[in-house]
Coordinates of C-alpha atoms in Angstrom, one line a residue:
M1 CA 18.9 15.6 8.7
S2 CA 16.5 13.4 6.8
L3 CA 18.4 10.2 7.8
S4 CA 18.4 11.3 11.4
R5 CA 14.7 12.0 11.2
G6 CA 14.0 8.6 9.6
H7 CA 16.0 6.9 12.4
V8 CA 13.9 8.6 15.0
E9 CA 10.6 7.7 13.2
L10 CA 11.7 4.1 13.0
L11 CA 12.6 3.9 16.7
Q12 CA 9.3 5.5 17.7
F13 CA 7.4 3.1 15.5
L14 CA 9.1 0.0 16.8
R15 CA 8.4 1.0 20.4
D16 CA 4.7 1.0 19.6
R17 CA 3.8 -2.6 19.9
T18 CA 0.2 -2.1 18.8
A19 CA 1.3 -0.3 15.6
V20 CA 3.8 -3.0 14.8
I21 CA 1.3 -5.8 15.2
F22 CA -1.5 -4.2 13.2
T23 CA 0.8 -3.0 10.4
F24 CA 2.6 -6.2 9.8
F25 CA 0.3 -9.0 10.9
F26 CA -3.2 -7.7 9.7
P27 CA -2.4 -8.1 5.9
A28 CA -0.7 -11.4 6.7
L29 CA -3.7 -12.6 8.7
L30 CA -6.0 -11.8 5.8
L31 CA -3.7 -13.6 3.4
L32 CA -3.7 -16.6 5.7
L33 CA -7.5 -16.6 5.9
F34 CA -8.2 -16.2 2.2
G35 CA -5.5 -18.5 1.2
T36 CA -6.6 -21.2 3.6
I37 CA -10.3 -21.0 2.7
F38 CA -9.7 -20.8 -1.1
G39 CA -6.3 -22.4 -1.3
S40 CA -7.5 -25.8 -2.7
E41 CA -9.2 -24.1 -5.7
S42 CA -7.6 -23.2 -9.0
T43 CA -8.5 -20.9 -11.8
E44 CA -9.2 -22.1 -15.4
S45 CA -5.6 -21.5 -16.2
G46 CA -4.5 -23.9 -13.5
V47 CA -3.1 -21.3 -11.1
A48 CA -3.8 -21.8 -7.4
V49 CA -6.1 -19.2 -5.9
S50 CA -3.8 -18.9 -2.9
R51 CA -1.0 -17.8 -5.2
I52 CA -3.2 -15.1 -6.7
F53 CA -4.1 -13.9 -3.3
T54 CA -0.5 -13.7 -2.3
A55 CA 0.5 -11.7 -5.3
S56 CA -2.6 -9.4 -5.0
M57 CA -2.2 -8.9 -1.2
I58 CA 1.2 -7.3 -1.7
A59 CA -0.7 -4.3 -3.1
Y60 CA -2.8 -4.3 0.0
G61 CA 0.2 -4.6 2.3
I62 CA 1.8 -1.5 0.6
L63 CA -1.3 0.6 0.7
N64 CA -1.9 -0.3 4.3
T65 CA 1.6 0.4 5.3
A66 CA 2.3 3.5 3.2
F67 CA -1.0 5.3 3.0
V68 CA -2.4 4.6 6.5
T69 CA 0.9 4.8 8.4
M70 CA 1.9 8.1 6.7
G71 CA -1.6 9.6 7.0
S72 CA -2.1 8.6 10.6
G73 CA 1.4 9.5 11.6
L74 CA 1.2 13.0 10.2
A75 CA -2.2 13.5 11.8
M76 CA -0.9 12.5 15.2
D77 CA 2.3 14.6 14.9
R78 CA 0.1 17.6 13.9
E79 CA -2.3 17.2 16.7
D80 CA 0.2 16.6 19.6
G81 CA 2.3 19.6 18.6
T82 CA 5.3 17.7 17.2
L83 CA 5.0 19.4 13.8
K84 CA 4.6 22.8 15.4
R85 CA 7.7 22.3 17.6
L86 CA 9.7 21.0 14.6
R87 CA 8.8 24.1 12.7
G88 CA 10.8 26.2 15.2
T89 CA 13.9 24.2 14.6
P90 CA 16.3 24.3 11.4
M91 CA 14.6 21.2 10.0
P92 CA 12.7 21.9 6.8
A93 CA 9.5 20.3 5.9
T94 CA 11.2 18.3 3.2
A95 CA 13.7 16.7 5.7
Y96 CA 10.7 15.8 8.0
L97 CA 8.6 14.3 5.2
I98 CA 11.7 12.3 3.7
G99 CA 12.3 11.0 7.3
K100 CA 8.6 9.8 7.3
G101 CA 9.1 8.4 3.9
L102 CA 12.2 6.4 5.0
L103 CA 10.1 4.8 7.8
V104 CA 7.3 3.9 5.3
F105 CA 9.8 2.5 2.8
A106 CA 11.5 0.4 5.4
L107 CA 8.1 -0.9 6.7
S108 CA 6.9 -1.6 3.2
V109 CA 10.0 -3.7 2.4
A110 CA 9.5 -5.6 5.5
E111 CA 5.7 -6.0 5.0
V112 CA 6.2 -7.4 1.4
A113 CA 9.0 -9.7 2.4
F114 CA 6.8 -11.2 5.1
L115 CA 3.9 -11.6 2.7
I116 CA 6.1 -13.3 0.1
L117 CA 7.7 -15.5 2.7
M118 CA 4.2 -16.6 3.9
G119 CA 3.2 -17.3 0.3
V120 CA 6.3 -19.5 -0.3
V121 CA 6.3 -21.3 3.0
V122 CA 2.5 -21.8 3.7
F123 CA 1.1 -21.9 0.1
D124 CA 4.1 -23.3 -1.8
M125 CA 4.3 -20.3 -4.1
P126 CA 7.3 -20.4 -6.4
L127 CA 9.5 -17.4 -6.6
P128 CA 9.4 -15.5 -9.9
P129 CA 12.2 -15.7 -12.5
A130 CA 15.1 -13.2 -12.3
D131 CA 13.9 -10.8 -14.9
H132 CA 10.5 -10.3 -13.1
W133 CA 12.2 -8.9 -10.1
L134 CA 13.2 -5.8 -12.1
T135 CA 9.5 -5.2 -12.8
F136 CA 8.7 -5.9 -9.2
A137 CA 11.3 -3.2 -8.2
W138 CA 9.8 -0.3 -10.2
I139 CA 6.1 -1.3 -9.4
F140 CA 7.1 -1.5 -5.7
V141 CA 8.9 2.0 -5.8
L142 CA 6.1 3.8 -7.6
S143 CA 3.5 2.1 -5.4
V144 CA 5.3 3.2 -2.1
V145 CA 5.9 6.7 -3.3
G146 CA 2.4 7.3 -4.7
C147 CA 0.7 5.8 -1.6
S148 CA 2.9 7.8 0.8
L149 CA 2.2 11.1 -1.0
L150 CA -1.5 10.4 -1.0
G151 CA -1.2 9.7 2.7
I152 CA 0.5 13.0 3.4
A153 CA -2.3 14.8 1.4
V154 CA -5.2 13.0 3.1
S155 CA -3.7 13.6 6.6
G156 CA -4.8 17.2 6.4
L157 CA -8.4 16.1 6.3
V158 CA -8.1 14.3 9.5
K159 CA -9.4 16.6 12.3
N160 CA -8.9 14.1 15.2
A161 CA -5.9 11.9 15.1
R162 CA -7.6 9.3 17.4
N163 CA -10.0 8.6 14.4
A164 CA -7.2 8.6 11.7
G165 CA -6.9 4.9 11.5
A166 CA -10.6 4.3 11.1
I167 CA -11.0 7.2 8.6
L168 CA -8.1 6.2 6.4
N169 CA -9.0 2.5 6.4
V170 CA -12.4 3.2 4.8
P171 CA -11.0 3.9 1.3
V172 CA -8.3 1.2 1.9
V173 CA -10.7 -1.6 2.5
A174 CA -13.3 -0.4 -0.2
L175 CA -10.6 -0.3 -2.8
Q176 CA -9.5 -3.9 -2.1
F177 CA -12.9 -5.2 -3.0
V178 CA -13.2 -3.4 -6.2
S179 CA -9.5 -3.5 -7.3
G180 CA -9.1 -7.3 -7.8
V181 CA -7.4 -8.0 -4.4
F182 CA -10.2 -9.6 -2.4
I183 CA -12.3 -10.4 -5.5
H184 CA -10.5 -11.8 -8.5
P185 CA -11.1 -11.9 -11.5
M186 CA -12.5 -8.3 -11.6
S187 CA -14.9 -9.5 -14.3
Q188 CA -17.2 -10.7 -11.4
L189 CA -17.8 -7.0 -10.6
P190 CA -20.3 -4.7 -12.3
D191 CA -18.9 -2.9 -15.3
W192 CA -19.2 0.5 -13.6
L193 CA -17.2 -0.7 -10.6
E194 CA -14.5 -1.9 -12.8
K195 CA -14.2 1.5 -14.5
V196 CA -14.2 3.3 -11.1
A197 CA -11.4 0.9 -9.8
S198 CA -9.3 1.6 -12.9
I199 CA -9.0 5.3 -11.9
F200 CA -7.2 4.4 -8.7
P201 CA -3.8 3.0 -8.3
V202 CA -4.6 -0.1 -6.3
R203 CA -6.1 -2.0 -9.3
W204 CA -2.9 -1.4 -11.2
M205 CA -0.6 -2.3 -8.3
A206 CA -2.3 -5.6 -7.8
Q207 CA -2.2 -6.4 -11.5
G208 CA 1.5 -5.5 -11.8
F209 CA 2.4 -7.8 -8.8
R210 CA 0.3 -10.6 -10.3
Y211 CA 2.4 -10.3 -13.4
V212 CA 5.5 -10.7 -11.3
F213 CA 4.4 -13.8 -9.3
L214 CA 2.0 -15.7 -11.6
P215 CA 2.7 -17.6 -14.8
D216 CA 1.9 -15.8 -18.1
E217 CA -1.3 -17.9 -18.7
A218 CA -2.8 -16.2 -15.7
K219 CA -3.2 -13.0 -17.8
A220 CA -6.4 -14.5 -19.2
Q221 CA -8.0 -13.7 -15.8
E222 CA -7.2 -10.0 -16.2
I223 CA -9.5 -7.4 -17.8
G224 CA -8.7 -7.5 -21.6
G225 CA -6.7 -10.6 -21.2
E226 CA -3.3 -8.7 -21.0
W227 CA -0.9 -7.5 -18.2
N228 CA -0.8 -4.0 -19.6
L229 CA 2.5 -3.1 -17.8
G230 CA 2.7 0.2 -19.8
T231 CA -0.7 1.2 -18.3
V232 CA 0.5 0.1 -14.8
A233 CA 3.5 2.4 -15.1
V234 CA 1.5 5.4 -16.5
V235 CA -1.3 5.2 -13.9
L236 CA 1.1 4.8 -10.9
G237 CA 3.3 7.6 -12.3
V238 CA 0.4 9.9 -12.7
W239 CA -0.7 9.2 -9.1
C240 CA 2.7 10.0 -7.8
V241 CA 2.5 13.4 -9.6
V242 CA -1.0 13.9 -8.3
G243 CA 0.0 13.0 -4.8
L244 CA 3.0 15.4 -4.9
I245 CA 0.8 18.3 -6.1
L246 CA -1.8 17.6 -3.4
C247 CA 1.0 17.5 -0.8
L248 CA 2.3 20.9 -1.9
V249 CA -1.2 22.3 -1.7
T250 CA -2.4 20.8 1.5
F251 CA 0.6 20.3 3.9
R252 CA 0.4 22.3 7.0
W253 CA 2.5 22.4 10.2
S254 CA -0.5 22.8 12.4
G255 CA -4.2 22.1 12.4
R256 CA -6.7 24.4 10.9
D257 CA -7.8 25.8 14.3
K258 CA -4.2 26.5 15.4

């Protein structure tokens, strides 16, 4: 039932050309702009800035795909009555949400592959060694799961589905600037902003992906001068648990006024 729902979700998404363009090409466009503008520069460790942007933008691509797509999709299904109709069928909430999750996972894989391809082809970014791909896998899975669960939870706060994209993109864009995605190294930020960013998963997602795609000497640009993969795993895992709890508390088949 979950696989069937996931197939339906994927077909519906692919038929919406506007959603496809904005989901896939907006992060790629930002990477192209930032990479082109700052691509000729290098950090003190000799790492090209375009390579840093490519690694960091993977975190943005996942957040944009998982959090915004999941949140806005649920808000729309709730408002147009799709959820209310599904409630009258044998489909349980878990099957519906797993179906949505399969859509998000497929889109995230495609989004990340597109960003990596752009980094390799446009900015000559070398691919990481084989052992780094295992680290990439668990960071990717935790990131997609955590962002998807948070998208489900936040969707309940969206009262008008037409405004969902604008509402959900506010925290997304804000977190990019304070989490080391658009501004790196984070030491350029005020100390209190660094501490705020460290609470949220985006900072750790970006740092984890930089570990995967950047040489080891690039860790000197990170806060504390270390990759801190253990902290990355703990923070992302905690946010997955927090997201799950929020989903169980906030998920509704219909809007508050229905």
